[in-house]
mmCIF file of C-alpha atoms and ligand atoms in Angstrom:
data_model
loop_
_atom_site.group_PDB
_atom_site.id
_atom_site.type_symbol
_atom_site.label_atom_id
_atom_site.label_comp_id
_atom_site.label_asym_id
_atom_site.label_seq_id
_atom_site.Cartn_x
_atom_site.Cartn_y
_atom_site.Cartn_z
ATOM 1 C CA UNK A 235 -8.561 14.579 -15.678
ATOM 2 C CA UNK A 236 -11.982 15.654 -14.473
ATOM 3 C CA UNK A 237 -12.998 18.786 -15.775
ATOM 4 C CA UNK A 238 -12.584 21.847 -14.599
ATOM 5 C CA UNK A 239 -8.877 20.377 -13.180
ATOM 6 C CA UNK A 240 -6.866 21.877 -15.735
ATOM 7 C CA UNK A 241 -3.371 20.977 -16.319
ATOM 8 C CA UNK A 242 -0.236 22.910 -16.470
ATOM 9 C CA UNK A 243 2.866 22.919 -18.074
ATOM 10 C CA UNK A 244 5.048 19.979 -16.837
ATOM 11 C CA UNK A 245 1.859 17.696 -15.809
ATOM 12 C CA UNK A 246 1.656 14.499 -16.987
ATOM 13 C CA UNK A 247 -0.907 13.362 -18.890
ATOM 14 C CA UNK A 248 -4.193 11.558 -17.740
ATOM 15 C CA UNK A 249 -2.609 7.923 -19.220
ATOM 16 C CA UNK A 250 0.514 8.412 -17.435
ATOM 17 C CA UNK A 251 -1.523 9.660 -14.857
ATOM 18 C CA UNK A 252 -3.257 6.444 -14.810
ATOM 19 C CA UNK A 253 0.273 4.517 -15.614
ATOM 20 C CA UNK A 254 1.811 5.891 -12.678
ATOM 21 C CA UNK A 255 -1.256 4.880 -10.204
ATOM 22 C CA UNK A 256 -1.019 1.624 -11.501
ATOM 23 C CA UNK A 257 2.735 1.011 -11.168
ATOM 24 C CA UNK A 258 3.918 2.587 -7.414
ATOM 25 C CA UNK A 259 -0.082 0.828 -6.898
ATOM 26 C CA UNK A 260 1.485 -2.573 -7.683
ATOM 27 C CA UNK A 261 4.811 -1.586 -5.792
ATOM 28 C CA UNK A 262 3.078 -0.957 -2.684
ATOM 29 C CA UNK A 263 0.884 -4.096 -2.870
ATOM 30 C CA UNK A 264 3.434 -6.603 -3.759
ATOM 31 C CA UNK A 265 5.047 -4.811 -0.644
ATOM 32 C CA UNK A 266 2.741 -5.461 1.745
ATOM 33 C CA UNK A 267 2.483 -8.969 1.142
ATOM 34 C CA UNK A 268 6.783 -8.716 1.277
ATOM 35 C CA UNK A 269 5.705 -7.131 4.952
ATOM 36 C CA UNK A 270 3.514 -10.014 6.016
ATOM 37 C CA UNK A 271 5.252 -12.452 4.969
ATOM 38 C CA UNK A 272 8.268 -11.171 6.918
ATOM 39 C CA UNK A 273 6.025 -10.517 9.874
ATOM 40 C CA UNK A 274 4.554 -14.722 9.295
ATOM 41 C CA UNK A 275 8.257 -15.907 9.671
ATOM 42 C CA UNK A 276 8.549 -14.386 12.880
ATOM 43 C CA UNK A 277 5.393 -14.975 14.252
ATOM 44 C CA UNK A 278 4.050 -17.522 12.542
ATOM 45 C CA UNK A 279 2.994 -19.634 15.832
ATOM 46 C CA UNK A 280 1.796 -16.998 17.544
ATOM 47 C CA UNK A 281 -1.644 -16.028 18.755
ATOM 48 C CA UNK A 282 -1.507 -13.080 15.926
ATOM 49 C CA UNK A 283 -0.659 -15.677 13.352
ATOM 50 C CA UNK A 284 -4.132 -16.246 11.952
ATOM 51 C CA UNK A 285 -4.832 -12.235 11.613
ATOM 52 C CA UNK A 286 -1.592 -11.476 10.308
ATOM 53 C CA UNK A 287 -2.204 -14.619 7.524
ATOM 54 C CA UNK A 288 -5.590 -13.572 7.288
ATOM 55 C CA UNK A 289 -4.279 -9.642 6.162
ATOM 56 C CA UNK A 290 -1.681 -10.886 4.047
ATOM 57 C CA UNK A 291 -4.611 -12.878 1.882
ATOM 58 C CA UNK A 292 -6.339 -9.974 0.870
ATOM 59 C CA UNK A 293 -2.473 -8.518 0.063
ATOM 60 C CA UNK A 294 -2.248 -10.677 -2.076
ATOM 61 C CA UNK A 295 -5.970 -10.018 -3.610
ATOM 62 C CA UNK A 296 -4.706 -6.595 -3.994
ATOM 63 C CA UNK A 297 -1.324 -7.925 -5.516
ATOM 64 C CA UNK A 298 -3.306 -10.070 -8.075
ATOM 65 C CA UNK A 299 -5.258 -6.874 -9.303
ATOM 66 C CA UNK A 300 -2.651 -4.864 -9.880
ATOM 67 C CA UNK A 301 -1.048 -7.484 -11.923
ATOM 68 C CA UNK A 302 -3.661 -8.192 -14.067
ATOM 69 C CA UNK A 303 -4.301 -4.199 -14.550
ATOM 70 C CA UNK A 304 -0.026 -3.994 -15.199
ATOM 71 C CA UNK A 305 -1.482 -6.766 -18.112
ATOM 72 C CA UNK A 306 -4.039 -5.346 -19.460
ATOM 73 C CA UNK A 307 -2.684 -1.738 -19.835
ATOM 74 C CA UNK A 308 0.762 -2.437 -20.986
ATOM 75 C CA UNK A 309 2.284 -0.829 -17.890
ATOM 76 C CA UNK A 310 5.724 -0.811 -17.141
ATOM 77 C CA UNK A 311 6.093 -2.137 -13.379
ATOM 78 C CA UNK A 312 9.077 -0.051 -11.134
ATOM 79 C CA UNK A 313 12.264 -1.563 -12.049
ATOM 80 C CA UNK A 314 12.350 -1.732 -7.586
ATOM 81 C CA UNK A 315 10.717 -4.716 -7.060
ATOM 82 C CA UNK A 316 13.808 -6.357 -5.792
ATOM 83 C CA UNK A 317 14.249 -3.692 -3.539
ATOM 84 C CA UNK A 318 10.702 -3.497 -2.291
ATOM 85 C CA UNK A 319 11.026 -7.509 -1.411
ATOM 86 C CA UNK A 320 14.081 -7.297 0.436
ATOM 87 C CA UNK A 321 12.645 -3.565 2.443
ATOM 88 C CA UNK A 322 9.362 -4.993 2.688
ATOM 89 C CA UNK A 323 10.450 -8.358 4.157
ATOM 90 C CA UNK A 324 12.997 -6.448 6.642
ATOM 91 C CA UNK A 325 10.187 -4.079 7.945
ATOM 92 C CA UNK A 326 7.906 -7.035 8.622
ATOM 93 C CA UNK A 327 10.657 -8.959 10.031
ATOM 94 C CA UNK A 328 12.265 -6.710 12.031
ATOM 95 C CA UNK A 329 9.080 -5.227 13.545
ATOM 96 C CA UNK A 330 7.924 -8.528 14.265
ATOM 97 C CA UNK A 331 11.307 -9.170 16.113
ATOM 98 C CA UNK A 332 10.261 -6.459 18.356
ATOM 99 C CA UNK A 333 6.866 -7.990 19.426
ATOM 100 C CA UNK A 334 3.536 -8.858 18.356
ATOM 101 C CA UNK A 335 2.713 -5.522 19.164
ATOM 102 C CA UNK A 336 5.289 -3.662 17.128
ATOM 103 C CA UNK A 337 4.476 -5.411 14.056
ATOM 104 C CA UNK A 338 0.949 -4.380 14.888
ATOM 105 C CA UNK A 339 2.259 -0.712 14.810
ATOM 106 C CA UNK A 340 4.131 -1.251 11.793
ATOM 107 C CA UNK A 341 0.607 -2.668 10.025
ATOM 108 C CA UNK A 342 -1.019 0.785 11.447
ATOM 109 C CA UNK A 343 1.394 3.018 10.144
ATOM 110 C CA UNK A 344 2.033 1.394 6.636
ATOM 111 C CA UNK A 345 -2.199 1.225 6.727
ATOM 112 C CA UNK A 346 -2.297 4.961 7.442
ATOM 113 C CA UNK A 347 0.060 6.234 4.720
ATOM 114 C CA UNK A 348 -1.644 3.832 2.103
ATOM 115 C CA UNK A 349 -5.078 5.170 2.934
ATOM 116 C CA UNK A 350 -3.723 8.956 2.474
ATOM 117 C CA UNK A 351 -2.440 7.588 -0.823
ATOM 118 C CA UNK A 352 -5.833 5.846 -2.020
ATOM 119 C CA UNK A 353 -7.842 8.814 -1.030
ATOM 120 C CA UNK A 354 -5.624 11.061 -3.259
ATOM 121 C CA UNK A 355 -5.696 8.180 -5.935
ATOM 122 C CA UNK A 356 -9.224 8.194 -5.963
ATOM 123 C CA UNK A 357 -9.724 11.912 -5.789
ATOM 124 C CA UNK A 358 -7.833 12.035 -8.880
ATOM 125 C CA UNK A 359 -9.625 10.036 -11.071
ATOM 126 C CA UNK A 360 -12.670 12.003 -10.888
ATOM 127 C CA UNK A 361 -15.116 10.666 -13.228
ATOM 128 C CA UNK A 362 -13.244 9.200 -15.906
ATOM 129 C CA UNK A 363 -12.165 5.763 -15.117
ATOM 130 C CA UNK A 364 -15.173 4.500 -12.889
ATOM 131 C CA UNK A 365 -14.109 0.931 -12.892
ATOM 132 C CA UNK A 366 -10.183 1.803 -10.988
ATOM 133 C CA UNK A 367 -11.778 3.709 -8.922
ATOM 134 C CA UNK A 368 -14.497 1.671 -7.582
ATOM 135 C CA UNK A 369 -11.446 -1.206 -6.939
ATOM 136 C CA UNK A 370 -9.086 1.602 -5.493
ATOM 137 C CA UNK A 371 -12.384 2.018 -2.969
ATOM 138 C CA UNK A 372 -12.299 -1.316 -2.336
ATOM 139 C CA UNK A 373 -8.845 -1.600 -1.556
ATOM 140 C CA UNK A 374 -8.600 1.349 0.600
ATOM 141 C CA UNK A 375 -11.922 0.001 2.397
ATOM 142 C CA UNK A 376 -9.218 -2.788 3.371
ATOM 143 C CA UNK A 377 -6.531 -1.326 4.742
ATOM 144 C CA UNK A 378 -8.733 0.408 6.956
ATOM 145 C CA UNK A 379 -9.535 -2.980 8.332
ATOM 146 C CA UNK A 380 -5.959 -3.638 8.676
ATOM 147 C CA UNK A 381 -5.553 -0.266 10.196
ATOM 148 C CA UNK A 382 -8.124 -1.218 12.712
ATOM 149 C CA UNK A 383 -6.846 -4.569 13.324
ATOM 150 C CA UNK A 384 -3.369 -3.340 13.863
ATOM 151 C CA UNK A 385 -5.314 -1.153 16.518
ATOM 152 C CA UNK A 386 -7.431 -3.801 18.114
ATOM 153 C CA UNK A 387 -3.781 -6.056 18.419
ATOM 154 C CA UNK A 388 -2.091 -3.424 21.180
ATOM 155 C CA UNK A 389 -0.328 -1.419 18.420
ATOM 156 C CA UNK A 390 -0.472 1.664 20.646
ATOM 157 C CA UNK A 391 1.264 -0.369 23.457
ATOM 158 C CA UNK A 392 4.554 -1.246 21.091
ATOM 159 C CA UNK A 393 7.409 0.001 22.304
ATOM 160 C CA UNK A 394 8.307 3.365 21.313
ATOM 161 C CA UNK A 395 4.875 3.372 19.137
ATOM 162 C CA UNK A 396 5.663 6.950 18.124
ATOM 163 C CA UNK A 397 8.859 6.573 17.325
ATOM 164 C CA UNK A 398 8.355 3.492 15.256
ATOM 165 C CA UNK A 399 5.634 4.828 13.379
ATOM 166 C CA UNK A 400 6.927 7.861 12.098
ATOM 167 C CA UNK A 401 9.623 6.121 10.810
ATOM 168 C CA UNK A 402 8.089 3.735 9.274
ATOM 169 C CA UNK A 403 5.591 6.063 7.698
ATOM 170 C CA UNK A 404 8.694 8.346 6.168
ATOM 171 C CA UNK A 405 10.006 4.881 4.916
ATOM 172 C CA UNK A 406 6.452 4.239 3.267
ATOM 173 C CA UNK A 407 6.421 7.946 1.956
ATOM 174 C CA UNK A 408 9.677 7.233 0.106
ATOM 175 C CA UNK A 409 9.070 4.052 -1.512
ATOM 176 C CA UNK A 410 5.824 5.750 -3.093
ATOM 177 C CA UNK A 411 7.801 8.447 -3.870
ATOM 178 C CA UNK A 412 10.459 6.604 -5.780
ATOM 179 C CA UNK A 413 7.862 3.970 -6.986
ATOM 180 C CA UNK A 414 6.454 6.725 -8.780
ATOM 181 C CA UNK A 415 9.125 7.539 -10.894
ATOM 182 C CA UNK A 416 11.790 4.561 -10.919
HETATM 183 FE FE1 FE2 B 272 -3.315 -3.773 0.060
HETATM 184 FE FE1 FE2 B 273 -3.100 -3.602 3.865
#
């Protein structure tokens, strides 16, 4: 992509490159909102409700980007968005069923593996495509917030925070993974 990053045999090319950001991109995002929205019909009266909605609106800013990007450059979205809907909407559920607090944990360490993955995004794209990276900024520049929010919420005082996290952070690893690809 940049130069000086040469490729080698079996790379993919900078457009799939691109294609491929944009796709497990749009996978993730329409995820998160699946997350919140399964953490809202939990918690949805409770004193986390309005940060939890307040997250799930700039999901869904996210969401709306990636769409329109999908769009614009012809990309062919994972054929997993079913699955993503019904994982995403168990995670947020199921963490939520734990406690306010464990969803908070679950926000942390979904936030932390997404801001590993925008960082190498962005690295990535080097110099060529200014405008995707400047929004991937943007983006990541959120989660953080979420990250921090998650924090600020007692995430660290879930039950089993650890425990929970890791797993849900190998569960995040894997969707990417497969969003990549599928
Ligand atoms: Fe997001
Ligand atoms: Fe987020």
């Amino acid at each position: 992509m940049t130069e000086g990053h040469r490729r080698l045999p079996g790379d993919l090319a900078p457009s799939d490159q691109v294609e491929r950001m944009i796709r497990v991109d749009q996978a993730g995002e329409f995820g998160a909102v699946c997350i919140y929205e399964g953490q809202l019909a939990v918690l949805g009266r409770s004193p986390s409700a309005p940060v939890i909605r307040h997250m799930a609106e700039q999901e869904r800013a996210h969401l709306a980007a990636f769409d329109r990007l999908v769009a614009e450059r012809g990309v062919r979205p994972t054929a997993l968005m079913p699955l993503w809907y019904a994982a995403g909407f168990a995670l947020g559920a199921g963490t939520a069923l734990l406690g306010e607090r464990a969803a908070m944990a679950c926000t942390v360490a979904v936030e932390e593996v997404i801001d590993e993955h925008y960082g190498g995004q962005i690295e990535q794209l080097g110099d060529d495509e200014p405008e995707l990276k400047r929004a991937f900024e943007g983006f990541r520049a959120d989660e953080l917030e979420h990250r921090a929010t998650g924090l600020e919420h007692g995430a660290r005082e879930a039950p089993a925070f650890d425990a929970l996290t890791s797993l849900v952070k190998v569960g995040s690893r894997l969707a990417i993974w497969l969003s990549e690809r599928i």
